[in-house]
Coordinates of C-alpha atoms and ligand atoms in Angstrom, one line a residue:
Chain X
X1 CA -40.1 38.0 33.6
X2 CA -41.8 41.0 32.1
X3 CA -42.7 41.3 28.4
X4 CA -44.1 43.9 26.0
X5 CA -46.9 42.5 23.8
X6 CA -48.1 44.0 20.6
X7 CA -51.4 42.3 20.0
X8 CA -53.9 42.5 17.1
X9 CA -57.3 43.7 18.4
X10 CA -60.3 43.6 16.2
X11 CA -63.9 43.9 17.4
X12 CA -65.5 41.8 14.8
X13 CA -65.2 40.7 11.1
X14 CA -66.3 44.2 9.9
X15 CA -63.9 46.2 12.2
X16 CA -60.7 47.4 10.6
X17 CA -58.6 46.3 13.6
X18 CA -55.2 47.6 14.9
X19 CA -52.2 46.6 17.0
X20 CA -52.4 47.4 20.8
X21 CA -49.5 47.3 23.2
X22 CA -49.8 45.6 26.6
X23 CA -47.4 44.7 29.4
X24 CA -47.1 41.1 30.7
X25 CA -45.9 41.1 34.3
X26 CA -44.4 38.3 36.4
X27 CA -44.4 35.6 33.8
X28 CA -42.7 32.4 34.8
X29 CA -40.6 30.4 32.2
X30 CA -42.7 27.2 32.6
X31 CA -45.9 28.9 31.6
X32 CA -47.2 28.1 28.1
X33 CA -47.8 31.0 25.7
X34 CA -51.5 30.7 26.3
X35 CA -51.1 30.8 30.0
X36 CA -49.1 33.9 29.6
X37 CA -52.1 35.4 27.7
X38 CA -54.4 34.2 30.5
X39 CA -52.4 36.2 33.0
X40 CA -52.5 39.3 30.7
X41 CA -56.2 38.9 30.3
X42 CA -56.8 38.7 34.1
X43 CA -55.1 42.0 34.3
X44 CA -57.1 43.5 31.5
X45 CA -60.4 42.3 33.0
X46 CA -59.4 43.9 36.4
X47 CA -58.9 47.1 34.5
X48 CA -62.2 46.8 32.8
X49 CA -60.7 46.2 29.3
X50 CA -62.1 43.5 27.1
X51 CA -59.8 40.5 27.3
X52 CA -57.9 39.3 24.2
X53 CA -59.8 36.6 22.4
X54 CA -57.9 33.6 21.1
X55 CA -58.7 30.0 20.1
X56 CA -57.7 27.1 22.3
X57 CA -59.1 23.8 23.5
X58 CA -57.0 20.9 24.5
X59 CA -53.9 22.8 25.5
X60 CA -51.8 19.7 24.9
X61 CA -51.0 19.9 21.2
X62 CA -53.6 17.5 19.9
X63 CA -56.7 19.3 18.9
X64 CA -55.4 22.0 16.5
X65 CA -57.5 24.8 17.9
X66 CA -54.8 27.1 19.1
X67 CA -53.3 29.4 16.4
X68 CA -51.5 32.8 16.7
X69 CA -48.6 34.1 14.6
X70 CA -45.9 35.0 17.1
X71 CA -43.1 37.3 15.9
X72 CA -44.1 36.5 12.4
X73 CA -44.1 32.7 12.8
X74 CA -47.2 30.6 13.3
X75 CA -47.0 28.7 16.6
X76 CA -43.9 30.8 17.6
X77 CA -41.1 29.0 15.7
X78 CA -40.2 26.1 17.9
X79 CA -40.2 23.1 15.6
X80 CA -42.9 20.5 16.2
X81 CA -44.7 22.7 18.7
X82 CA -48.2 24.2 18.9
X83 CA -48.8 27.6 20.6
X84 CA -50.3 25.9 23.6
X85 CA -47.1 23.8 24.0
X86 CA -44.8 26.7 23.5
X87 CA -43.1 27.6 26.8
X88 CA -42.2 31.1 27.9
X89 CA -38.6 29.9 28.5
X90 CA -38.2 30.4 24.8
X91 CA -38.4 34.2 25.5
X92 CA -36.2 36.5 27.5
X93 CA -37.1 39.1 30.1
X94 CA -37.9 42.4 28.4
X95 CA -38.7 40.8 25.0
X96 CA -41.1 42.5 22.7
X97 CA -43.5 40.0 21.2
X98 CA -45.8 40.5 18.2
X99 CA -49.0 38.4 18.3
X100 CA -51.2 38.4 15.2
X101 CA -54.0 36.1 13.9
X102 CA -53.4 33.7 11.0
X103 CA -53.7 35.8 7.9
X104 CA -55.4 34.4 4.8
X105 CA -58.3 35.5 2.6
X106 CA -59.8 32.0 3.3
X107 CA -59.4 32.5 7.1
X108 CA -61.4 35.6 7.9
X109 CA -60.8 37.1 11.4
X110 CA -63.8 36.5 13.7
X111 CA -62.5 38.6 16.6
X112 CA -59.0 39.6 17.8
X113 CA -56.8 36.6 17.2
X114 CA -59.6 34.1 16.3
X115 CA -60.1 33.2 12.7
X116 CA -62.7 31.1 10.9
X117 CA -61.0 28.0 9.6
X118 CA -64.1 26.2 8.4
X119 CA -62.7 26.4 4.8
X120 CA -60.7 23.3 5.9
X121 CA -63.9 21.5 6.9
X122 CA -65.4 22.1 3.5
X123 CA -62.2 20.8 1.8
X124 CA -62.6 17.6 3.9
X125 CA -66.2 17.3 3.0
X126 CA -65.4 17.6 -0.7
X127 CA -63.3 14.4 -0.6
X128 CA -61.3 13.8 2.5
X129 CA -63.1 10.6 3.4
X130 CA -63.5 6.9 2.5
X131 CA -67.1 5.8 1.5
X132 CA -68.0 2.6 3.3
X133 CA -71.3 0.8 3.8
X134 CA -72.3 0.6 7.5
X135 CA -72.7 -2.8 9.0
X136 CA -70.7 -5.1 11.2
X137 CA -67.2 -4.0 12.2
X138 CA -64.8 -5.7 9.8
X139 CA -62.1 -7.9 11.1
X140 CA -59.0 -5.9 12.0
X141 CA -56.6 -7.8 9.8
X142 CA -59.0 -8.5 6.9
X143 CA -57.1 -6.1 4.6
X144 CA -53.3 -6.7 4.9
X145 CA -51.3 -3.4 4.8
X146 CA -47.5 -3.3 4.5
X147 CA -46.0 -1.8 7.7
X148 CA -44.1 0.9 5.7
X149 CA -47.3 2.1 4.0
X150 CA -49.1 2.1 7.4
X151 CA -46.3 4.2 8.9
X152 CA -46.4 6.7 6.0
X153 CA -50.1 7.0 6.2
X154 CA -49.9 7.6 10.0
X155 CA -47.2 10.2 9.5
X156 CA -49.5 12.2 7.2
X157 CA -52.5 11.5 9.4
X158 CA -50.8 13.3 12.2
X159 CA -52.1 16.6 10.8
X160 CA -54.3 18.3 13.3
X161 CA -55.7 20.8 10.8
X162 CA -54.5 23.9 12.7
X163 CA -53.9 25.9 9.6
X164 CA -50.3 27.0 10.5
X165 CA -49.2 26.0 7.0
X166 CA -51.6 28.4 5.5
X167 CA -50.5 31.2 7.9
X168 CA -46.8 30.6 7.2
X169 CA -47.1 30.3 3.4
X170 CA -46.2 33.5 1.6
X171 CA -49.0 32.6 -0.8
X172 CA -51.5 31.5 1.9
X173 CA -51.7 28.2 0.2
X174 CA -53.3 25.2 1.9
X175 CA -51.2 22.6 0.1
X176 CA -49.6 21.0 3.1
X177 CA -52.9 20.4 4.8
X178 CA -54.7 19.1 1.7
X179 CA -51.7 17.0 0.7
X180 CA -51.5 15.4 4.2
X181 CA -55.2 14.5 3.9
X182 CA -54.9 13.2 0.3
X183 CA -51.8 11.2 0.9
X184 CA -52.8 9.6 4.2
X185 CA -55.8 8.1 2.5
X186 CA -54.0 7.3 -0.7
X187 CA -51.4 5.2 1.1
X188 CA -54.1 2.8 2.3
X189 CA -56.0 0.2 0.3
X190 CA -59.3 1.5 1.6
X191 CA -58.4 5.0 0.4
X192 CA -57.1 3.9 -3.0
X193 CA -60.6 3.1 -4.4
X194 CA -61.6 6.8 -4.6
X195 CA -58.2 8.4 -5.0
X196 CA -58.8 10.1 -8.4
X197 CA -62.0 11.6 -7.3
X198 CA -60.7 12.6 -4.0
X199 CA -57.6 14.5 -5.2
X200 CA -59.5 16.4 -7.9
X201 CA -62.4 17.4 -5.6
X202 CA -60.2 18.5 -2.8
X203 CA -57.9 20.5 -5.0
X204 CA -61.0 22.1 -6.6
X205 CA -62.5 23.0 -3.2
X206 CA -59.1 24.4 -2.0
X207 CA -59.0 26.7 -5.1
X208 CA -62.6 27.7 -4.6
X209 CA -62.0 28.7 -1.0
X210 CA -59.4 31.3 -2.2
X211 CA -56.2 29.8 -0.9
X212 CA -53.1 30.6 -2.8
X213 CA -51.0 28.4 -5.1
X214 CA -48.0 26.5 -3.9
X215 CA -44.7 27.8 -5.1
X216 CA -42.5 25.4 -3.1
X217 CA -41.2 27.9 -0.5
X218 CA -41.4 25.1 2.1
X219 CA -42.3 27.5 4.9
X220 CA -45.2 25.3 5.8
X221 CA -43.1 22.3 6.9
X222 CA -40.9 24.6 9.0
X223 CA -43.9 25.6 11.2
X224 CA -46.0 22.4 11.1
X225 CA -46.5 21.3 14.8
X226 CA -46.7 17.7 13.6
X227 CA -43.6 17.9 11.4
X228 CA -45.4 16.9 8.3
X229 CA -42.9 17.2 5.4
X230 CA -43.4 18.7 2.0
X231 CA -42.9 15.2 0.7
X232 CA -46.7 14.8 1.0
X233 CA -47.1 17.7 -1.4
X234 CA -44.9 16.0 -3.9
X235 CA -47.0 12.9 -3.5
X236 CA -50.3 14.8 -3.9
X237 CA -48.9 16.4 -7.1
X238 CA -48.3 12.9 -8.3
X239 CA -51.8 11.7 -7.3
X240 CA -53.1 14.7 -9.2
X241 CA -51.2 14.0 -12.3
X242 CA -52.3 10.4 -12.2
X243 CA -56.0 11.5 -11.8
X244 CA -55.7 14.2 -14.5
X245 CA -56.6 12.1 -17.6
X246 CA -59.3 10.1 -15.7
X247 CA -62.9 11.1 -15.8
X248 CA -64.7 11.5 -12.4
X249 CA -68.4 12.1 -11.9
Chain S
X1 CA -68.9 31.5 2.6
X2 CA -68.6 29.1 -0.1
X3 CA -70.5 25.9 -0.9
X4 CA -69.0 22.5 -1.2
X5 CA -68.1 20.8 -4.4
X6 CA -68.1 21.8 -8.0
X7 CA -71.2 22.1 -10.1
X8 CA -69.6 19.8 -12.6
X9 CA -66.1 18.3 -12.9
X10 CA -63.5 20.4 -14.7
X11 CA -62.5 19.2 -18.1
X12 CA -58.8 18.3 -18.8
X13 CA -57.8 21.7 -20.3
X14 CA -59.7 23.5 -17.5
X15 CA -57.9 21.5 -14.9
X16 CA -54.5 22.2 -16.3
X17 CA -55.0 25.9 -16.9
X18 CA -57.1 26.9 -13.8
X19 CA -56.5 24.4 -11.0
X20 CA -53.7 25.5 -8.7
X21 CA -51.9 22.3 -9.1
X22 CA -52.5 22.2 -12.9
X23 CA -51.0 25.6 -13.4
X24 CA -48.0 24.6 -11.5
X25 CA -47.5 21.6 -13.8
X26 CA -47.6 24.0 -16.7
X27 CA -44.9 26.1 -15.0
X28 CA -42.8 23.1 -14.5
X29 CA -43.1 21.7 -18.0
X30 CA -42.5 25.1 -19.7
X31 CA -39.7 25.9 -17.2
X32 CA -38.1 22.6 -18.1
X33 CA -38.2 23.3 -21.8
X34 CA -36.8 26.8 -21.1
X35 CA -34.0 25.3 -19.0
X36 CA -33.1 22.7 -21.7
X37 CA -33.0 25.5 -24.2
X38 CA -30.8 27.7 -22.0
X39 CA -28.4 24.8 -21.5
X40 CA -28.2 24.0 -25.2
X41 CA -27.8 27.6 -26.1
X42 CA -24.9 27.9 -23.6
X43 CA -23.1 24.8 -25.0
X44 CA -23.7 26.0 -28.6
X45 CA -22.2 29.4 -27.8
X46 CA -19.1 28.0 -26.3
X47 CA -18.0 27.0 -29.8
X48 CA -16.8 30.6 -30.1
X49 CA -13.7 29.4 -28.3
X50 CA -13.0 27.0 -31.2
X51 CA -12.7 30.0 -33.6
X52 CA -14.6 32.0 -36.2
X53 CA -15.0 29.2 -38.7
X54 CA -16.6 26.8 -36.2
X55 CA -19.1 29.3 -34.8
X56 CA -20.1 30.6 -38.2
X57 CA -20.5 26.9 -39.4
X58 CA -22.8 26.3 -36.4
X59 CA -24.9 29.4 -37.2
X60 CA -25.1 28.4 -40.8
X61 CA -26.2 24.9 -39.8
X62 CA -29.0 26.3 -37.6
X63 CA -30.2 28.6 -40.4
X64 CA -30.1 25.7 -42.9
X65 CA -32.8 24.0 -40.9
X66 CA -35.2 26.3 -42.6
X67 CA -38.8 25.5 -41.8
X68 CA -37.7 23.3 -38.9
X69 CA -36.0 26.3 -37.3
X70 CA -39.3 28.1 -37.5
X71 CA -41.1 25.2 -35.9
X72 CA -38.6 25.2 -33.0
X73 CA -38.9 29.0 -32.7
X74 CA -42.7 29.0 -32.6
X75 CA -42.7 26.1 -30.1
X76 CA -40.2 27.8 -27.8
X77 CA -42.1 31.0 -28.1
X78 CA -45.4 29.4 -27.2
X79 CA -43.8 27.7 -24.1
X80 CA -42.2 30.9 -23.0
X81 CA -45.5 32.8 -23.3
X82 CA -47.3 30.1 -21.3
X83 CA -44.6 30.3 -18.6
X84 CA -44.7 34.0 -18.3
X85 CA -48.5 34.2 -18.5
X86 CA -49.1 31.5 -15.8
X87 CA -46.2 32.8 -13.7
X88 CA -47.8 36.3 -13.5
X89 CA -51.3 34.8 -13.0
X90 CA -50.0 32.6 -10.1
X91 CA -48.3 35.6 -8.5
X92 CA -51.4 37.8 -8.8
X93 CA -53.6 35.1 -7.2
X94 CA -51.1 34.5 -4.5
X95 CA -51.0 38.2 -3.6
X96 CA -54.8 38.3 -3.5
X97 CA -54.8 35.3 -1.1
X98 CA -53.4 37.4 1.7
X99 CA -55.2 40.7 1.5
X100 CA -54.0 41.7 5.0
X101 CA -50.3 41.4 5.5
X102 CA -48.5 40.7 8.8
X103 CA -47.3 43.6 10.8
X104 CA -44.2 41.5 11.7
X105 CA -43.0 39.4 8.8
X106 CA -40.6 36.5 9.2
X107 CA -39.1 33.8 7.0
X108 CA -37.9 30.5 8.4
X109 CA -36.5 28.6 5.5
X110 CA -37.8 29.9 2.1
X111 CA -34.8 30.8 0.0
X112 CA -34.3 34.3 -1.4
X113 CA -34.4 32.9 -4.9
X114 CA -37.7 31.2 -4.3
X115 CA -39.2 34.5 -3.0
X116 CA -38.0 36.6 -6.0
X117 CA -39.0 34.3 -8.9
X118 CA -41.4 36.9 -10.3
X119 CA -38.8 39.6 -10.2
X120 CA -36.0 37.6 -11.6
X121 CA -38.5 36.3 -14.2
X122 CA -39.7 39.7 -15.3
X123 CA -36.1 41.0 -15.5
X124 CA -35.2 37.9 -17.7
X125 CA -38.2 38.7 -19.8
X126 CA -37.1 42.2 -20.6
X127 CA -33.6 40.9 -21.2
X128 CA -34.9 38.3 -23.7
X129 CA -36.6 41.0 -25.6
X130 CA -33.4 43.1 -25.8
X131 CA -31.3 40.1 -26.6
X132 CA -33.5 39.1 -29.6
X133 CA -33.5 42.7 -30.9
X134 CA -29.7 42.9 -30.4
X135 CA -28.4 39.6 -31.8
X136 CA -31.3 38.0 -33.7
X137 CA -33.1 40.9 -35.4
X138 CA -30.1 43.2 -35.1
X139 CA -31.9 46.5 -35.0
X140 CA -30.3 47.9 -31.9
X141 CA -27.0 47.8 -33.7
X142 CA -27.8 47.7 -37.4
X143 CA -24.1 47.6 -38.4
X144 CA -24.1 43.9 -37.5
X145 CA -26.3 43.2 -40.5
X146 CA -23.5 44.0 -42.9
X147 CA -21.0 41.7 -41.2
X148 CA -20.0 38.7 -43.4
X149 CA -17.1 36.3 -43.3
X150 CA -14.8 35.3 -46.1
X151 CA -17.4 32.8 -47.4
X152 CA -20.0 35.6 -47.5
X153 CA -22.0 34.2 -44.6
X154 CA -23.3 36.2 -41.7
X155 CA -20.3 36.7 -39.4
X156 CA -21.8 35.8 -36.0
X157 CA -18.3 35.5 -34.5
X158 CA -17.4 39.1 -35.3
X159 CA -20.9 40.3 -34.3
X160 CA -20.6 38.8 -30.8
X161 CA -17.1 40.1 -30.2
X162 CA -18.0 43.6 -31.5
X163 CA -21.1 43.5 -29.3
X164 CA -19.1 42.7 -26.1
X165 CA -16.4 45.2 -26.9
X166 CA -19.0 47.7 -25.6
X167 CA -18.5 47.3 -21.8
X168 CA -22.0 48.4 -21.0
X169 CA -23.5 45.7 -23.2
X170 CA -21.1 43.1 -21.8
X171 CA -22.1 44.0 -18.2
X172 CA -25.8 43.9 -19.0
X173 CA -25.4 40.4 -20.5
X174 CA -23.4 39.2 -17.4
X175 CA -26.0 40.6 -15.0
X176 CA -28.9 39.2 -17.1
X177 CA -27.4 35.7 -17.3
X178 CA -26.8 35.9 -13.5
X179 CA -30.5 36.5 -13.0
X180 CA -31.5 33.6 -15.3
X181 CA -29.2 31.4 -13.3
X182 CA -30.5 32.7 -10.0
X183 CA -34.1 32.0 -11.2
X184 CA -32.8 28.4 -12.0
X185 CA -31.3 27.8 -8.5
X186 CA -34.9 27.6 -7.3
X187 CA -36.5 26.6 -10.6
X188 CA -34.6 23.4 -11.2
X189 CA -35.3 21.9 -7.8
X190 CA -38.8 23.3 -7.7
X191 CA -40.0 21.6 -10.9
X192 CA -39.1 18.2 -9.5
X193 CA -41.3 18.8 -6.5
X194 CA -44.1 20.1 -8.7
X195 CA -44.3 17.0 -10.7
X196 CA -44.0 14.9 -7.6
X197 CA -40.5 13.6 -7.9
X198 CA -39.2 14.5 -4.4
X199 CA -38.7 13.1 -1.0
X200 CA -36.8 14.2 2.2
X201 CA -33.7 12.2 1.2
X202 CA -33.5 13.5 -2.4
X203 CA -34.3 17.1 -1.5
X204 CA -30.9 18.3 -0.2
X205 CA -29.2 16.5 -3.2
X206 CA -31.6 18.2 -5.6
X207 CA -30.8 21.6 -4.1
X208 CA -27.1 21.0 -4.7
X209 CA -27.7 19.8 -8.2
X210 CA -29.8 22.9 -9.0
X211 CA -27.1 25.2 -7.7
X212 CA -24.3 23.3 -9.5
X213 CA -26.1 23.4 -12.8
X214 CA -27.0 27.1 -12.4
X215 CA -23.4 28.0 -11.5
X216 CA -22.0 26.0 -14.5
X217 CA -24.5 27.6 -16.9
X218 CA -23.6 31.0 -15.5
X219 CA -19.8 30.4 -15.9
X220 CA -20.3 29.0 -19.4
X221 CA -22.3 32.1 -20.6
X222 CA -20.1 34.8 -19.0
X223 CA -16.9 33.2 -20.2
X224 CA -17.7 34.8 -23.6
X225 CA -18.1 38.5 -22.6
X226 CA -15.2 38.1 -20.1
X227 CA -13.1 36.5 -22.9
X228 CA -13.7 39.6 -25.0
X229 CA -13.1 42.0 -22.2
X230 CA -9.8 40.3 -21.3
X231 CA -8.7 40.0 -25.0
X232 CA -8.8 36.2 -25.2
X233 CA -11.4 36.4 -27.9
X234 CA -10.4 38.9 -30.7
X235 CA -11.7 40.0 -34.0
X236 CA -10.3 38.3 -37.1
X237 CA -6.9 39.8 -37.8
X238 CA -6.6 40.7 -34.2
X239 CA -7.6 44.3 -34.9
X240 CA -10.3 46.2 -33.1
Ligands
HEM1 C1 -34.8 31.6 -19.6 C2 -35.9 31.7 -19.2 C3 -36.6 31.0 -18.0 C4 -36.3 29.7 -17.5 C5 -35.2 28.8 -17.9 C6 -37.2 29.5 -16.4 C7 -37.3 28.4 -15.6 C8 -38.2 28.2 -14.6 C9 -38.3 26.9 -13.9 C10 -37.6 25.6 -14.1 C11 -39.3 27.1 -12.9 C12 -39.8 26.1 -11.9 C13 -41.2 25.7 -12.2 C14 -41.8 25.0 -11.0 O1 -41.7 25.5 -9.9 O2 -42.3 23.9 -11.1 C15 -39.7 28.5 -13.0 C16 -40.6 29.1 -12.2 C17 -41.1 30.4 -12.4 N1 -40.8 31.3 -13.4 FE1 -39.4 30.9 -14.8 N2 -38.0 30.6 -16.3 C18 -37.7 31.5 -17.3 C19 -38.2 32.7 -17.5 C20 -39.2 33.3 -16.8 C21 -39.9 34.5 -17.1 C22 -39.6 35.4 -18.3 C23 -40.8 34.8 -16.1 C24 -41.7 36.0 -16.1 C25 -42.8 36.1 -15.5 C26 -40.7 33.7 -15.2 C27 -41.5 33.6 -14.0 C28 -41.5 32.5 -13.2 C29 -42.2 32.4 -11.9 C30 -43.1 33.5 -11.3 C31 -41.9 31.1 -11.4 C32 -42.4 30.5 -10.1 C33 -43.7 29.8 -10.3 C34 -44.0 28.9 -9.2 O3 -43.1 28.4 -8.5 O4 -45.2 28.7 -9.0 N3 -39.8 32.8 -15.6 N4 -39.0 29.1 -14.1
FES2 S1 -55.1 24.0 22.1 FE1 -55.2 22.0 21.2 S2 -53.5 22.0 20.0 FE2 -53.2 23.8 21.0

């Protein structure tokens, strides 16, 4: 099939950027969206045009590197799917497709479709961890954990930190990401020890990075490639209320 | 590029009024109080269908609370101010969080009411100002100030009916109450999520509860202007 692409091109962080139109020729339905862009890039290179820059790594939906807002929806709108997993069979011959970078003040564009998501790393560094003393590996079953708690923690821990929640949120809020991290640790006995500190510090860092405030639109859960539910946000709000009167150092 | 961590931990008041999650808690608590007030106000007003005597008794009772009435008014006013102030602040910050908009915008599941909270809110704010000037301070229609019933009390019953006999006023009230209730279709469900009382099983139920309550409140309020327009509620003596 043949497609018309409208792609955001931006030389560097200082450049103003603009939409450019390209044609994608002879795309097969089983290609992934990124493979389709590879084909377009081959053609651009042959013509002496700078290829479209985009982030990717594993190309199997586990690393969280790929991004892109496709026709206004991060990862293209197929539930539970990253851009690298999105197949071209979801489009029709002759379709016009808009491809833009994730947009948020906290995610500045590096080049074309690549954005800097290190704000997420700083939020994790602020509290998204469990402090342990190093030493011998503890026995696997030394700390008993109810199965349902373990399952819930695992569901939240499925977050790959891609940032689609921020890109989809009309407020560019990072709540789904931060809540997934806060709750997956708060569900487990090891994580409970530092829970007050963690939620306060991570929320503070999130605010400092310039993400928006959650207003319960729930757009984030609709685009999350790992199907993380806004339930984690409710849980984090509860964690936060619990921590509110407590002093942390 | 920002650094990691805060220089020092935020104090409790700072958390509540500056942290994103804290501000939302303020919105939810003040929104809940406003919602409870709106519900109570609607139920109180419905007494108009029980006749002039009953409504004027109720009004007299409220005014007989004296200083307590003023405590309630000041308390409600403070909550309302916080709600409006934080609502506007949240919205301004949220706009600033995405300086560059998408060329192609799309919405998957966010409801229209959730996306228009600031506009329904600001419309409600201007209505509340008018409403207070109209029926509480009575300066838009000063003739209300002279209305008294047979016991010489302020005749709230006749005031309301005279008010709604003006079709323009009646329509403004119907639209305004519609906006309040539309604000509530998102608001009622949203405040549960904000204070952490939500899960995937409860959420669809919560949305239905929010819509049902909002529609009931809407019907309760508009029954009065509609009652006047259709002649079910009439001035004492039946005259105009
Ligand atoms: C009768 C008056 C009002 C009632 C009953 C009411 C009720 C509510 C409720 C229950 C919420 C949900 C809070 C949450 O999400 O946790 C809310 C949110 C909101 N209200 Fe109001 N409100 C009223 C008036 C106003 C006014 C005058 C404004 C003007 C600015 C306003 C602006 C907002 C905004 C912007 C939100 C969304 C905040 C957010 O979700 O983060 N409201 N309201
Ligand atoms: S490239 Fe790794 S998740 Fe898409």
